[in-house]
JSON list of C-alpha atoms in Angstrom, two decimals:
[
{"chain": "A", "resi": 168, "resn": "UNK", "atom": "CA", "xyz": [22.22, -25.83, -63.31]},
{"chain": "A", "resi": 169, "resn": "UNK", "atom": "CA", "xyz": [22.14, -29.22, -61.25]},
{"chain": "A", "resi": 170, "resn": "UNK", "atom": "CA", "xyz": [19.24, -31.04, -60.57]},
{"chain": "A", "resi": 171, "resn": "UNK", "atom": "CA", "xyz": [18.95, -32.67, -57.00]},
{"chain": "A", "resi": 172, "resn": "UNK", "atom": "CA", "xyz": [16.06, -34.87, -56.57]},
{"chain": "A", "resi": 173, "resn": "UNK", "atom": "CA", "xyz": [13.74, -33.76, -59.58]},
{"chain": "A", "resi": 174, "resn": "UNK", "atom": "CA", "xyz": [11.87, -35.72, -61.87]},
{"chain": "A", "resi": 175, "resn": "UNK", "atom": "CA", "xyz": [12.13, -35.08, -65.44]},
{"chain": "A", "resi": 176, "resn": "UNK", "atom": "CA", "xyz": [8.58, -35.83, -67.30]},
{"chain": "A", "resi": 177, "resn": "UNK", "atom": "CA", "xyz": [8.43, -37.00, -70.34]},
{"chain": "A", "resi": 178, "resn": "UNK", "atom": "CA", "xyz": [8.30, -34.25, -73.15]},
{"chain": "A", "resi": 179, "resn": "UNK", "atom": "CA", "xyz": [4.83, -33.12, -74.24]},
{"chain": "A", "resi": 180, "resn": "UNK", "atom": "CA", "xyz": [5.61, -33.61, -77.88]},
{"chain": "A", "resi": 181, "resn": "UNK", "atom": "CA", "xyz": [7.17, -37.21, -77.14]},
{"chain": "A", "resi": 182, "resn": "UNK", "atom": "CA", "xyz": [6.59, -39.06, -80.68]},
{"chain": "A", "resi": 183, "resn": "UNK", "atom": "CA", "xyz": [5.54, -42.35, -78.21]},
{"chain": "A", "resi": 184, "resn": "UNK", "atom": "CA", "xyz": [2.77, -43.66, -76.40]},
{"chain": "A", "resi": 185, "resn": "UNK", "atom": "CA", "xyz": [4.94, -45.89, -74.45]},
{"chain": "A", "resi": 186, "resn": "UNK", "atom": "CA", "xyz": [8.48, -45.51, -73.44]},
{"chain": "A", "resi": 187, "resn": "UNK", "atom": "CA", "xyz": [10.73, -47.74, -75.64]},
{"chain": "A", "resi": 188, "resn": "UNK", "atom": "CA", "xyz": [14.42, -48.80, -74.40]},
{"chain": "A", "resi": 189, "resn": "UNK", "atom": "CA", "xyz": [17.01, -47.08, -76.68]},
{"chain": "A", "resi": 190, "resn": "UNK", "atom": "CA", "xyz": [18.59, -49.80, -78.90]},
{"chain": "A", "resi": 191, "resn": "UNK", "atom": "CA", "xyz": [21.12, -49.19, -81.59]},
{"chain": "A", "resi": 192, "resn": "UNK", "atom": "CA", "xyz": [22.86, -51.00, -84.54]},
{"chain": "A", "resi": 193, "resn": "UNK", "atom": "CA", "xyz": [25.98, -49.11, -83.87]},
{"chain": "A", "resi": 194, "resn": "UNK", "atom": "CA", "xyz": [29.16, -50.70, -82.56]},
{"chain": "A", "resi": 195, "resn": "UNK", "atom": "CA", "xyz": [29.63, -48.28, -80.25]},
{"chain": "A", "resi": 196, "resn": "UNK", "atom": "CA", "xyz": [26.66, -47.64, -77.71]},
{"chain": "A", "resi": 197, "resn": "UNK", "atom": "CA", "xyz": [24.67, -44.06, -78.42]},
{"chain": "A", "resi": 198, "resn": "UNK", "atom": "CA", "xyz": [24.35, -41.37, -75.69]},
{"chain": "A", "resi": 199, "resn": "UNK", "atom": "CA", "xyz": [20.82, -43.06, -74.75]},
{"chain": "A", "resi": 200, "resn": "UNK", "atom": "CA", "xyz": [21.74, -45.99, -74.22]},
{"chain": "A", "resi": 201, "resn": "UNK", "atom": "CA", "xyz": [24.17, -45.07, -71.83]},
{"chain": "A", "resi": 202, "resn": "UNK", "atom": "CA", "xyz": [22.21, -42.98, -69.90]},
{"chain": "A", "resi": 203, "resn": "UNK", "atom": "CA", "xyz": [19.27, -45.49, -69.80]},
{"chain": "A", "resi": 204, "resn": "UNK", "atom": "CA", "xyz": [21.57, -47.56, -68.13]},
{"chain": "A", "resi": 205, "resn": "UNK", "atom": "CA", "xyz": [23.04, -46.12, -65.82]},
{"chain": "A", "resi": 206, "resn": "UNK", "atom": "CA", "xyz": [19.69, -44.59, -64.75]},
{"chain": "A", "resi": 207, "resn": "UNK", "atom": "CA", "xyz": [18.12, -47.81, -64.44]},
{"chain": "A", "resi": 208, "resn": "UNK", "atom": "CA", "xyz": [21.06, -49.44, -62.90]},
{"chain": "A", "resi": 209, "resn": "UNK", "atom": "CA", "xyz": [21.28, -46.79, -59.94]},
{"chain": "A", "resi": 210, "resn": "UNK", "atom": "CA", "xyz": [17.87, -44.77, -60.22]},
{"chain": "A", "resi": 211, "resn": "UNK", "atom": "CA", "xyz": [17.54, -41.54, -57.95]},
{"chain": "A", "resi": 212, "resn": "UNK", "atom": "CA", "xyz": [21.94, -41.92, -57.84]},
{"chain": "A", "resi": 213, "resn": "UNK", "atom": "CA", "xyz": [23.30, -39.41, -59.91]},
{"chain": "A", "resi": 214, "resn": "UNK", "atom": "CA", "xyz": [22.50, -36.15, -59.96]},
{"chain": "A", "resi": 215, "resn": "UNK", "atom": "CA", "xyz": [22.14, -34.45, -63.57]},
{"chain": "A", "resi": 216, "resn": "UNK", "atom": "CA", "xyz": [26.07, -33.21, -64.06]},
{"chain": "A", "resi": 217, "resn": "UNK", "atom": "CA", "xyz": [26.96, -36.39, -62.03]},
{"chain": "A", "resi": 218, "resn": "UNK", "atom": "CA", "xyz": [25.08, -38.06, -64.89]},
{"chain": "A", "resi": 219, "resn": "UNK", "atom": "CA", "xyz": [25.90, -36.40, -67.58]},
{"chain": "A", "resi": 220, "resn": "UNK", "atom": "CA", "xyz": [29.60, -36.32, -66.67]},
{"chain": "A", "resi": 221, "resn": "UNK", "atom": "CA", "xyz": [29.70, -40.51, -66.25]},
{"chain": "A", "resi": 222, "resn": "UNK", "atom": "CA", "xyz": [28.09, -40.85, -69.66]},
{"chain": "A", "resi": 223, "resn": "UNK", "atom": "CA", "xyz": [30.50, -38.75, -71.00]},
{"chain": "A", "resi": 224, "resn": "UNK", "atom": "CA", "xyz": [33.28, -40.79, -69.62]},
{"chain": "A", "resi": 225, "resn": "UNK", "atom": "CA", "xyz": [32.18, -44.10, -70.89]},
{"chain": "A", "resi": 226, "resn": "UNK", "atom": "CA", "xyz": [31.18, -42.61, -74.17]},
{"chain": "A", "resi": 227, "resn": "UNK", "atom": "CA", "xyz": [34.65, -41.31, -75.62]},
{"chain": "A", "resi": 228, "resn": "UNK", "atom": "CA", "xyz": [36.26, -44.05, -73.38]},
{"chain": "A", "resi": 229, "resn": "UNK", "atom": "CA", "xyz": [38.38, -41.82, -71.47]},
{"chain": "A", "resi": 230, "resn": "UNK", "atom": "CA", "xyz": [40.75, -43.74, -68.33]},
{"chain": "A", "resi": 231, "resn": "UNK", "atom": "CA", "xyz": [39.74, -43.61, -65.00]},
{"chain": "A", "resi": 232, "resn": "UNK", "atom": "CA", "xyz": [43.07, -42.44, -64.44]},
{"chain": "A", "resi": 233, "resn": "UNK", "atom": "CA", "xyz": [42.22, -39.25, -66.24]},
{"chain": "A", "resi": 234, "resn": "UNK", "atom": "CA", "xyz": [39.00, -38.80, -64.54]},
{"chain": "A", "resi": 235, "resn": "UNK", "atom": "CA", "xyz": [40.01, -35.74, -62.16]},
{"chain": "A", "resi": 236, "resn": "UNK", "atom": "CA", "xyz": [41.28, -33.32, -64.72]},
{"chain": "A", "resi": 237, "resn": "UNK", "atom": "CA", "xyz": [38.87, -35.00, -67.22]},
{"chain": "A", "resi": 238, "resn": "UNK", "atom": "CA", "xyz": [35.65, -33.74, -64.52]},
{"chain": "A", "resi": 239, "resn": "UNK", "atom": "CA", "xyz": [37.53, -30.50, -64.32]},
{"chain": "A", "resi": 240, "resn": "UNK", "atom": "CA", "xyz": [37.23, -29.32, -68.16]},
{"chain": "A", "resi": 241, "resn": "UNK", "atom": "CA", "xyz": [34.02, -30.99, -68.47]},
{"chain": "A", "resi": 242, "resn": "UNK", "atom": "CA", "xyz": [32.57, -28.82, -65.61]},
{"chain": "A", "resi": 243, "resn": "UNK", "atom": "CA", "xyz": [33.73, -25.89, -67.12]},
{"chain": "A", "resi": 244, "resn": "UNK", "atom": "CA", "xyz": [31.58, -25.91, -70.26]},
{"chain": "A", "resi": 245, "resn": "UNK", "atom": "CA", "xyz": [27.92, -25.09, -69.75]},
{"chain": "A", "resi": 246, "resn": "UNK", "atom": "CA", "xyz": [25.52, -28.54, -70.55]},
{"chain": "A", "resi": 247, "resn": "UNK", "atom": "CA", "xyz": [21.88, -28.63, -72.03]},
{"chain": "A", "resi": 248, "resn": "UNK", "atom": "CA", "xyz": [19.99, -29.86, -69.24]},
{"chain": "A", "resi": 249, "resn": "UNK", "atom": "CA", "xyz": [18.53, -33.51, -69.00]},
{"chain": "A", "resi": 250, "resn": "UNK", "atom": "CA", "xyz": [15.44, -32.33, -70.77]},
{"chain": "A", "resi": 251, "resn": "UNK", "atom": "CA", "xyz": [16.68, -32.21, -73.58]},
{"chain": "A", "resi": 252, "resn": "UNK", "atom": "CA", "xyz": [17.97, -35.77, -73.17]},
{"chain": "A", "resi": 253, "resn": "UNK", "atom": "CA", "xyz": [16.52, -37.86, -76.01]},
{"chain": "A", "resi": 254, "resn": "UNK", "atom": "CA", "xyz": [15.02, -39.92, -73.28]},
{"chain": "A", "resi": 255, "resn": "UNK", "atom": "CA", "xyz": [12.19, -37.61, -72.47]},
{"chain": "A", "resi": 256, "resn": "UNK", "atom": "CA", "xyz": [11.92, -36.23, -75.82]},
{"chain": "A", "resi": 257, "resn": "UNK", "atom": "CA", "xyz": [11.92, -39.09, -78.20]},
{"chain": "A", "resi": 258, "resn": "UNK", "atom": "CA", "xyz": [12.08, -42.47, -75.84]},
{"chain": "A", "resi": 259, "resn": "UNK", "atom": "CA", "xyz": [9.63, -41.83, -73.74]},
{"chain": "A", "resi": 260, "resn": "UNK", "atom": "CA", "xyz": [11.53, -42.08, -70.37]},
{"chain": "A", "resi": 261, "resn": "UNK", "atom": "CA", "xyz": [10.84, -39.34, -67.17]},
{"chain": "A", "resi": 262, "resn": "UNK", "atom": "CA", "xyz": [14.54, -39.43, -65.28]},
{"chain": "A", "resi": 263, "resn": "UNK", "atom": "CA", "xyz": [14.58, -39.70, -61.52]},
{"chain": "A", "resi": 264, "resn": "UNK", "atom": "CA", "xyz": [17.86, -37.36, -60.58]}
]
């Protein structure tokens, strides 16, 4: 399932009462923090496997070289949706895709 033009809403049992930016000690930057920014970077841009397929990319650091065949095993495998991105459920963020 894609989502065009759909608002995700925060998650009912979202442990904040205000949306927090995700920030990690890691050296390498988490799944959230990647898709926080590319969402607010471009917001209403990407569509969810659009999304989810750029965060992807920058997360195991693959080439833009390889991104064709790269989009064409990623597509194959089925994806929890963008609600069950830790941004609605634990950061307190509705997603604009």
């Amino acid at each position: 399932m894609n989502y065009y033009s759909t608002f995700i809403l925060i998650s009912d049992d979202s442990p904040v009462q205000a949306s927090k930016i995700p920030v990690s000690n890691r050296e390498k930057r988490t799944i959230s923090e990647i898709e926080y920014a590319l969402l607010h970077e471009n917001p209403g841009y990407y569509t969810q496997d659009e999304l989810q397929f750029e965060v992807h990319m920058i997360h195991k650091g693959i080439p833009e070289e390889n991104r064709h065949g790269e989009k064409v095993l990623f597509l194959e495998k089925s994806r929890a949706c963008m609600r069950a991105s830790s941004l609605p459920k634990r950061f307190g963020w509705g997603n604009l895709l």
